[in-house]
XYZ file of N, CA and C in Angstrom:
225
model
N -13.832 -27.360 17.920
C -14.920 -26.870 17.099
C -15.657 -25.724 17.771
N -15.691 -25.703 19.077
C -16.354 -24.607 19.766
C -15.576 -23.300 19.562
N -14.261 -23.374 19.613
C -13.439 -22.196 19.368
C -13.709 -21.656 17.958
N -13.744 -22.551 16.988
C -13.996 -22.163 15.598
C -15.334 -21.446 15.469
N -16.365 -21.986 16.092
C -17.701 -21.373 16.042
C -17.716 -20.012 16.726
N -17.066 -19.911 17.866
C -17.044 -18.642 18.600
C -16.271 -17.558 17.852
N -15.145 -17.911 17.263
C -14.375 -16.942 16.478
C -15.224 -16.442 15.315
N -15.896 -17.346 14.628
C -16.750 -16.964 13.505
C -17.904 -16.075 13.966
N -18.516 -16.414 15.075
C -19.646 -15.644 15.587
C -19.217 -14.236 16.005
N -18.072 -14.112 16.658
C -17.617 -12.827 17.186
C -17.009 -11.942 16.101
N -16.194 -12.528 15.225
C -15.447 -11.729 14.255
C -16.055 -11.724 12.862
N -16.852 -12.733 12.558
C -17.362 -12.874 11.196
C -16.337 -13.482 10.262
N -15.222 -13.919 10.811
C -14.143 -14.520 10.033
C -13.912 -15.952 10.494
N -13.413 -16.788 9.580
C -13.007 -18.120 10.004
C -11.762 -17.972 10.875
N -11.397 -19.024 11.566
C -10.223 -18.979 12.430
C -8.975 -18.623 11.634
N -8.792 -19.250 10.467
C -7.616 -18.955 9.639
C -7.628 -17.523 9.132
N -8.790 -17.027 8.727
C -8.887 -15.642 8.267
C -8.554 -14.673 9.399
N -9.009 -14.977 10.602
C -8.747 -14.104 11.745
C -7.260 -14.103 12.099
N -6.634 -15.258 12.066
C -5.199 -15.337 12.345
C -4.423 -14.544 11.300
N -4.789 -14.673 10.035
C -4.134 -13.902 8.976
C -4.335 -12.416 9.206
N -5.548 -12.017 9.590
C -5.835 -10.612 9.894
C -4.908 -10.108 11.007
N -4.742 -10.881 12.077
C -3.870 -10.474 13.176
C -2.421 -10.374 12.732
N -1.969 -11.325 11.932
C -0.593 -11.297 11.434
C -0.348 -10.077 10.553
N -1.304 -9.771 9.678
C -1.155 -8.620 8.795
C -1.215 -7.306 9.571
N -2.031 -7.257 10.608
C -2.094 -6.061 11.442
C -0.744 -5.811 12.108
N -0.137 -6.862 12.618
C 1.192 -6.750 13.217
C 2.207 -6.309 12.168
N 2.161 -6.908 10.998
C 3.108 -6.590 9.933
C 2.968 -5.129 9.487
N 1.738 -4.642 9.363
C 1.536 -3.254 8.945
C 2.148 -2.283 9.957
N 1.973 -2.576 11.221
C 2.561 -1.731 12.269
C 4.091 -1.738 12.160
N 4.661 -2.908 11.947
C 6.118 -3.023 11.823
C 6.635 -2.321 10.563
N 5.905 -2.425 9.467
C 6.319 -1.767 8.225
C 6.416 -0.260 8.402
N 5.474 0.293 9.140
C 5.406 1.741 9.303
C 6.365 2.246 10.379
N 6.540 1.489 11.431
C 7.261 1.986 12.610
C 8.698 1.513 12.744
N 9.158 0.617 11.882
C 10.525 0.109 12.011
C 11.241 0.160 10.667
N 12.531 -0.094 10.734
C 13.365 -0.179 9.537
C 13.656 -1.636 9.159
N 12.986 -2.582 9.811
C 13.226 -3.999 9.554
C 12.930 -4.326 8.097
N 13.620 -5.331 7.595
C 13.371 -5.765 6.222
C 11.999 -6.425 6.126
N 11.465 -6.434 4.943
C 10.163 -7.063 4.713
C 10.246 -8.550 5.033
N 11.351 -9.164 4.686
C 11.541 -10.585 4.992
C 11.511 -10.833 6.495
N 12.192 -10.003 7.262
C 12.225 -10.154 8.715
C 10.826 -9.938 9.306
N 10.116 -8.931 8.825
C 8.762 -8.664 9.297
C 7.852 -9.846 8.986
N 8.007 -10.418 7.799
C 7.187 -11.568 7.403
C 7.366 -12.713 8.398
N 8.597 -13.050 8.701
C 8.850 -14.161 9.620
C 8.408 -13.842 11.043
N 8.642 -12.615 11.494
C 8.237 -12.232 12.847
C 6.711 -12.177 12.992
N 6.019 -11.987 11.883
C 4.555 -11.929 11.899
C 3.924 -13.306 11.744
N 4.756 -14.332 11.583
C 4.249 -15.695 11.546
C 4.014 -16.269 10.166
N 4.496 -15.604 9.125
C 4.352 -16.140 7.768
C 5.520 -17.062 7.470
N 5.254 -18.079 6.670
C 6.274 -19.097 6.399
C 7.336 -18.630 5.413
N 7.037 -17.608 4.630
C 8.017 -17.073 3.688
C 7.652 -15.637 3.344
N 8.641 -14.892 2.858
C 8.398 -13.516 2.440
C 7.476 -13.489 1.222
N 7.595 -14.487 0.358
C 6.737 -14.559 -0.824
C 5.268 -14.723 -0.422
N 4.990 -15.648 0.489
C 3.616 -15.880 0.937
C 3.080 -14.640 1.652
N 3.915 -14.004 2.463
C 3.523 -12.770 3.136
C 3.138 -11.698 2.116
N 3.975 -11.497 1.128
C 3.698 -10.477 0.109
C 2.412 -10.774 -0.643
N 2.190 -12.042 -0.939
C 0.967 -12.439 -1.647
C -0.271 -12.167 -0.794
N -0.246 -12.556 0.467
C -1.371 -12.298 1.376
C -1.571 -10.801 1.573
N -0.480 -10.093 1.746
C -0.560 -8.654 1.973
C -1.224 -7.968 0.784
N -0.806 -8.327 -0.401
C -1.374 -7.714 -1.612
C -2.853 -8.047 -1.759
N -3.249 -9.257 -1.419
C -4.659 -9.649 -1.500
C -5.530 -8.817 -0.563
N -5.006 -8.466 0.606
C -5.801 -7.740 1.608
C -5.686 -6.222 1.483
N -4.556 -5.730 1.035
C -4.324 -4.284 1.005
C -4.287 -3.701 -0.413
N -4.296 -4.547 -1.424
C -4.225 -4.106 -2.824
C -2.977 -3.293 -3.130
N -1.904 -3.583 -2.414
C -0.597 -2.991 -2.680
C 0.457 -3.880 -2.022
N 1.674 -3.720 -2.457
C 2.756 -4.521 -1.889
C 3.154 -3.964 -0.524
N 3.837 -4.770 0.287
C 4.327 -4.261 1.565
C 5.250 -3.047 1.382
N 6.052 -3.067 0.340
C 6.961 -1.945 0.068
C 6.183 -0.667 -0.227
N 5.135 -0.767 -1.039
C 4.296 0.400 -1.342
C 3.612 0.907 -0.071
N 3.092 -0.015 0.728
C 2.422 0.346 1.979
C 3.378 1.106 2.890
N 4.591 0.604 3.011
C 5.599 1.254 3.853
C 5.890 2.661 3.347
N 6.044 2.799 2.054
C 6.366 4.095 1.461
C 5.249 5.105 1.700
N 4.007 4.696 1.518
C 2.855 5.583 1.656
C 2.603 5.964 3.115
N 2.802 5.029 4.035
C 2.435 5.233 5.439
C 3.602 5.475 6.379
N 4.763 5.726 5.857
C 5.969 5.896 6.669
C 5.772 6.956 7.740
N 6.130 6.634 8.974
C 6.112 7.593 10.079
C 7.445 8.323 10.054
N 7.383 9.634 10.051
C 8.622 10.419 9.961
C 9.328 10.534 11.274
């Protein structure tokens, strides 16, 4: 419970929200910098399925992982 309180105090996010934020940050970097499939990125980022990853990603970024990759692609 102390960890939960400290994470909330420092980040303003619950522990689960912060973990999701970290996973999505990792996934966004991978989408832009690699050629890995979205499914592979989802699993490597700690999501239980590509579907759940896509749903979370869309909720936070208001676009699909594929759209994000297309818009932010590093040449």
